[in-house]
Amino acid sequence: MSSGRFWEDLPLEALDRAQWEALCDGCGKCCVHKLEDDVTGELFPTNVACKLLDRHSGRCSNYRHRRAFVPECVRLTPKLAATLDWLPGTCAYRLRAEGKPLADWHPLNSGDPDSVHKAGMSVRGWTISEVDAGELEDHILEG
């Protein structure tokens, strides 16, 4: 019997488009640049966000046409959600792909679209746009 909470009841593959989009918590962390060491493959997070990211809302400012402006933007799928190790550990897609529940602060659980920001789990307040950043190497976050 369904609880009416599709994000708990359905596997990622069974979500319709609206449900898939609603699963995004709006943290914006997937839109923050990472640098990869060519030798070790280690990823280094930065505080530099994609030029299309609205750093206040944590949402893409041109989501529908983003790939026209940022061709390397990843179109997340259920299969990718299970395999992309650079997705944040708090990412709803990653959590559900791993069979884990969403955080209490997730907007689907809280009923508040700003709960991700109130919990301090978004890019709000600590990122800079790639338009203003200069060299990414100058923006690597300390572990």
Short mmCIF file of C-alpha atoms in Angstrom, two decimals:
data_model
loop_
_atom_site.label_atom_id
_atom_site.label_comp_id
_atom_site.label_asym_id
_atom_site.label_seq_id
_atom_site.Cartn_x
_atom_site.Cartn_y
_atom_site.Cartn_z
CA MET A 1 0.00 0.00 0.00
CA SER A 2 1.30 3.43 -0.94
CA SER A 3 2.00 6.00 1.76
CA GLY A 4 1.56 8.87 -0.70
CA ARG A 5 5.26 9.62 -0.34
CA PHE A 6 6.51 8.69 -3.81
CA TRP A 7 10.12 9.39 -2.84
CA GLU A 8 9.92 6.55 -0.32
CA ASP A 9 7.49 4.24 -2.13
CA LEU A 10 8.92 4.16 -5.66
CA PRO A 11 12.32 3.21 -7.03
CA LEU A 12 14.04 5.96 -8.99
CA GLU A 13 13.33 4.18 -12.28
CA ALA A 14 9.58 4.35 -11.64
CA LEU A 15 9.38 8.11 -11.02
CA ASP A 16 7.63 10.24 -13.60
CA ARG A 17 9.23 13.49 -14.78
CA ALA A 18 7.52 15.69 -12.17
CA GLN A 19 8.43 13.31 -9.34
CA TRP A 20 12.03 13.10 -10.57
CA GLU A 21 12.35 16.88 -10.61
CA ALA A 22 10.68 17.20 -7.19
CA LEU A 23 13.33 14.88 -5.75
CA CYS A 24 15.96 17.59 -6.24
CA ASP A 25 16.42 19.41 -2.94
CA GLY A 26 17.78 22.57 -4.60
CA CYS A 27 21.10 22.50 -2.77
CA GLY A 28 23.04 23.42 -5.94
CA LYS A 29 26.09 21.43 -4.83
CA CYS A 30 26.18 19.40 -8.03
CA CYS A 31 26.68 22.68 -9.91
CA VAL A 32 29.88 23.54 -8.03
CA HIS A 33 33.10 22.93 -9.94
CA LYS A 34 35.49 20.21 -8.87
CA LEU A 35 39.07 19.82 -10.03
CA GLU A 36 40.50 16.40 -10.76
CA ASP A 37 44.14 15.44 -10.24
CA ASP A 38 45.28 14.06 -13.61
CA VAL A 39 47.51 11.47 -11.95
CA THR A 40 45.51 10.22 -8.96
CA GLY A 41 41.97 11.01 -10.12
CA GLU A 42 41.30 12.64 -6.75
CA LEU A 43 38.60 15.31 -6.82
CA PHE A 44 39.05 18.66 -5.13
CA PRO A 45 35.93 20.72 -4.43
CA THR A 46 35.93 24.45 -5.03
CA ASN A 47 33.59 27.26 -4.06
CA VAL A 48 33.02 28.13 -7.74
CA ALA A 49 29.53 27.61 -9.11
CA CYS A 50 28.36 27.22 -12.68
CA LYS A 51 27.49 30.50 -14.35
CA LEU A 52 23.85 29.38 -14.67
CA LEU A 53 23.37 28.55 -11.00
CA ASP A 54 21.22 30.96 -9.04
CA ARG A 55 23.36 30.83 -5.91
CA HIS A 56 20.53 32.11 -3.72
CA SER A 57 17.84 29.59 -4.74
CA GLY A 58 20.22 26.70 -5.51
CA ARG A 59 18.47 26.20 -8.86
CA CYS A 60 19.60 26.53 -12.45
CA SER A 61 18.61 29.87 -13.96
CA ASN A 62 18.06 28.26 -17.37
CA TYR A 63 17.39 24.62 -16.58
CA ARG A 64 15.49 23.75 -19.75
CA HIS A 65 18.23 25.07 -22.07
CA ARG A 66 21.27 24.65 -19.81
CA ARG A 67 23.11 22.27 -22.13
CA ALA A 68 23.09 24.89 -24.89
CA PHE A 69 25.15 27.14 -22.59
CA VAL A 70 26.99 24.48 -20.57
CA PRO A 71 27.43 21.45 -22.86
CA GLU A 72 29.24 19.45 -20.15
CA CYS A 73 26.28 19.74 -17.76
CA VAL A 74 25.31 16.23 -16.68
CA ARG A 75 21.76 15.07 -17.29
CA LEU A 76 21.21 12.96 -14.22
CA THR A 77 19.49 9.60 -14.66
CA PRO A 78 18.70 6.83 -12.16
CA LYS A 79 21.70 4.85 -13.45
CA LEU A 80 24.04 7.83 -13.10
CA ALA A 81 22.71 8.65 -9.63
CA ALA A 82 23.98 5.25 -8.51
CA THR A 83 27.42 5.65 -10.05
CA LEU A 84 28.55 9.30 -9.83
CA ASP A 85 30.81 9.46 -6.80
CA TRP A 86 31.02 13.25 -6.96
CA LEU A 87 27.36 13.71 -6.10
CA PRO A 88 27.15 15.04 -2.54
CA GLY A 89 26.40 12.48 0.15
CA THR A 90 23.27 14.49 0.96
CA CYS A 91 21.97 14.40 -2.64
CA ALA A 92 18.46 12.97 -2.73
CA TYR A 93 19.14 11.16 -6.00
CA ARG A 94 22.23 9.51 -4.58
CA LEU A 95 20.52 8.66 -1.29
CA ARG A 96 17.55 7.03 -3.03
CA ALA A 97 19.85 5.17 -5.45
CA GLU A 98 21.60 3.76 -2.37
CA GLY A 99 18.26 2.82 -0.79
CA LYS A 100 18.62 5.43 1.95
CA PRO A 101 15.97 7.88 3.22
CA LEU A 102 15.99 11.59 2.54
CA ALA A 103 17.16 13.96 5.25
CA ASP A 104 14.55 15.56 7.49
CA TRP A 105 15.45 18.96 6.00
CA HIS A 106 14.66 17.83 2.46
CA PRO A 107 11.75 19.93 1.13
CA LEU A 108 9.69 16.81 0.41
CA ASN A 109 9.91 15.86 4.09
CA SER A 110 9.73 19.34 5.60
CA GLY A 111 7.15 20.82 3.24
CA ASP A 112 9.34 23.95 3.08
CA PRO A 113 11.30 24.70 -0.12
CA ASP A 114 13.75 26.81 1.94
CA SER A 115 14.51 24.07 4.48
CA VAL A 116 17.64 23.02 2.56
CA HIS A 117 18.99 26.56 2.97
CA LYS A 118 17.85 26.93 6.59
CA ALA A 119 19.70 23.70 7.40
CA GLY A 120 22.89 25.10 5.83
CA MET A 121 22.98 22.32 3.25
CA SER A 122 23.02 24.45 0.09
CA VAL A 123 25.43 26.65 -1.84
CA ARG A 124 23.81 29.79 -0.47
CA GLY A 125 26.35 32.11 1.09
CA TRP A 126 29.63 30.35 0.28
CA THR A 127 29.98 30.17 -3.49
CA ILE A 128 31.15 32.52 -6.22
CA SER A 129 30.09 32.44 -9.87
CA GLU A 130 32.57 31.13 -12.40
CA VAL A 131 32.04 34.43 -14.22
CA ASP A 132 33.82 36.23 -11.36
CA ALA A 133 36.15 33.53 -10.05
CA GLY A 134 39.23 33.53 -12.27
CA GLU A 135 41.41 30.42 -11.92
CA LEU A 136 39.64 27.46 -10.30
CA GLU A 137 42.89 26.43 -8.62
CA ASP A 138 42.62 29.59 -6.49
CA HIS A 139 39.28 28.40 -5.10
CA ILE A 140 39.97 24.87 -3.85
CA LEU A 141 38.26 24.27 -0.53
CA GLU A 142 40.39 23.06 2.36
CA GLY A 143 39.49 19.59 3.64
#
